[in-house]
Amino acid sequence: MDNNLKREIILDNYQDPMNRGLVEDGSYLKENTNNESCIDNIDMMMKIEDNIIKDIVFDGEACAISTSATSIMIRSLIGKGVDEALKIIKNFQNMIEEKDYDKDLLGELIVYEDIAKQPNRKTCALLPSNAVINMISKYLENK
Amino acid sequence: MKKEDFPMLDSEIIYFDNGATTLKPRCVVDKMNDYYTKYTSNIHRGDYEAAVITNNLYDGVRDLVSDFINCNSSKEVVFTSGATNSLNLVVFGFMRKYLKSSDEVLLTKAEHASNVLPWIKLSEEIGFKIKYIPLNEDYELTVDNLKKMITPNTKVVSIAHITNVIGDVRDVDSIGKICHEDNILFCVDGAQSVPHMKVDFKKSNMDFLCFSGHKMLGPTGVGVLVGKYDLLEEMDPICYGGGMNQFFEYDNSYELKKPPIKFEAGTPPIAEVIGLGEAIKYLMNIGMDKIYEHECSLKKYMIDKLSKIPNIIMYNKNSNSGILAFNVSGVFAQDTSVYLNHYHIYVRAGNHCAKMLKDDLKIKNTVRVSLYLYNTKEDVDRLVDVLSDSENIFKVVI
């Protein structure tokens, strides 16, 4: 993907992120995620029914990379089954950590493929991943 | 002042993160190297030549500190690992015995974590009340607001001399006088003031003063607690071991040495203390009043220039120190800091460990420029140039 297009997608998702704002709904799981080495701090909420991710929302303060990554991840995961979601996240994490990954699974998340060139931003891109994994684990444990 | 004394500045960087830590002049590093390469030895126990040199240097730094901040004697100077450790020593060494459940301790919401969390922890144990003195519209502490909060139960006022986000210089002379008259102990966090201006322990009627070496051109790992001697005699150590005891016996009897030695268990940071001494000499040689004036005039210059950039929001234009907190409108503080790093300008983004200040400031995170003696108008010009081009931020950051 062209670098300008990547930047445009990231910027769009930073300035107008998908599903910003938490909800008052007990059927959602909730998780806070933050980076120890910087000041990103977001809350995420997720609704899963019959193993399908119905909704994800978030709120908080975070940099352009973290905020956009959260937005794009939300867009990529809503409607997916939990197994498929975990597979996407695993591939995303592998991409950020410069390990082998399946490009075809990632959709728009591919815009972060060069983030490893800025090692101090890797944790920003990975911010939403752990929260999503933890919420899915909670769902599977309590099923 | 002399940029060439600071090896870090040989490269292209502009260092504006002095509130976090400062650069080290070559003389400080050389002095520490001398200890490691010419007279390494422990203190207070050797009879050989190197040990004598080390002893004299180490103890000599107490005299330097005593002159530097004007306390009654070098016996009031305790070496610690930093301001955080000094504040913890005051709270858990002294206040644990001193405070009762009906007492009140006054702090402000602009304090650094190290002047809040120890108090919260001790209040869990003892049950005394922590009250926060309200800040004015500039997020500063006024003497009037302090007076209004004092009750017959107020036993301690513990505040920063200069706060690390707003950078307001508290009127410690007046506050010290009020505390003294009302029999209130006055504990001062001097981490952001001692490196930047003349601080006078006696004149300001301080009971305790805490500061760090690394924020004043010295090494990391060393700090100072200055305490009135009679209070230090009352204070318990929070660390026990070698060097600080007179004797201990199998029947569990023991006796500790006198202050300040009783607070320095184990081998202290010898090289760091010696390095701190060299840093103090360097600062005294320039003169603290000159350093303070330089920082204030440079901040004014910076504010004048930044005011011309429409999308810069400054939070503490009126405070009289070298600290400026700002944001670029619509840009997360950390993104601004990453952007500035691209041009080798080092600033800090975040809440700067003053996490309660967000309640008043209505914003959690800011970019902080904190100046020091080696910063110049050219440094500020470069910052202003780069920020003027801030439409460029996301091209650089993403």
Coordinates of C-alpha atoms in Angstrom, one line a residue, chain A residues 6-7 10-11 14-15 37-41 61-65 118 120-121 124, chain B residues 330-335 338 341 349-351 363-366 394-398:
Chain A
K6 CA -1.5 4.5 4.8
R7 CA -1.0 7.9 6.4
I10 CA -4.3 6.3 10.0
L11 CA -5.1 10.0 10.2
Y14 CA -7.3 9.2 14.6
Q15 CA -9.4 12.3 13.9
S37 CA 6.4 3.5 29.0
C38 CA 4.1 6.3 27.7
I39 CA 0.9 8.0 28.5
D40 CA -1.6 6.1 26.3
N41 CA -4.6 5.0 28.4
E61 CA -6.5 9.5 25.8
A62 CA -3.9 8.1 23.4
C63 CA -1.6 9.1 20.6
A64 CA -2.4 9.1 16.9
I65 CA -1.0 5.6 16.4
Q118 CA 10.0 3.3 14.8
N120 CA 9.2 3.2 20.3
R121 CA 5.8 3.3 18.5
C124 CA 1.3 2.2 20.7
Chain B
G330 CA -6.0 19.0 18.4
V331 CA -2.7 17.1 18.8
F332 CA -2.1 14.6 21.6
A333 CA 0.9 15.7 23.8
Q334 CA 2.9 12.6 23.0
D335 CA 2.5 13.1 19.3
V338 CA 7.5 12.5 19.0
N341 CA 12.1 14.5 18.6
A349 CA 4.8 14.7 27.3
G350 CA 2.4 13.5 30.0
N351 CA 1.0 14.3 33.4
I363 CA -6.7 18.2 30.7
K364 CA -4.6 15.2 31.6
N365 CA -1.6 15.5 29.4
T366 CA 0.7 18.4 28.4
F394 CA 1.2 14.1 11.2
K395 CA 3.4 13.7 8.2
V396 CA 6.3 13.2 10.6
V397 CA 4.5 11.3 13.4
I398 CA 2.6 8.8 11.2

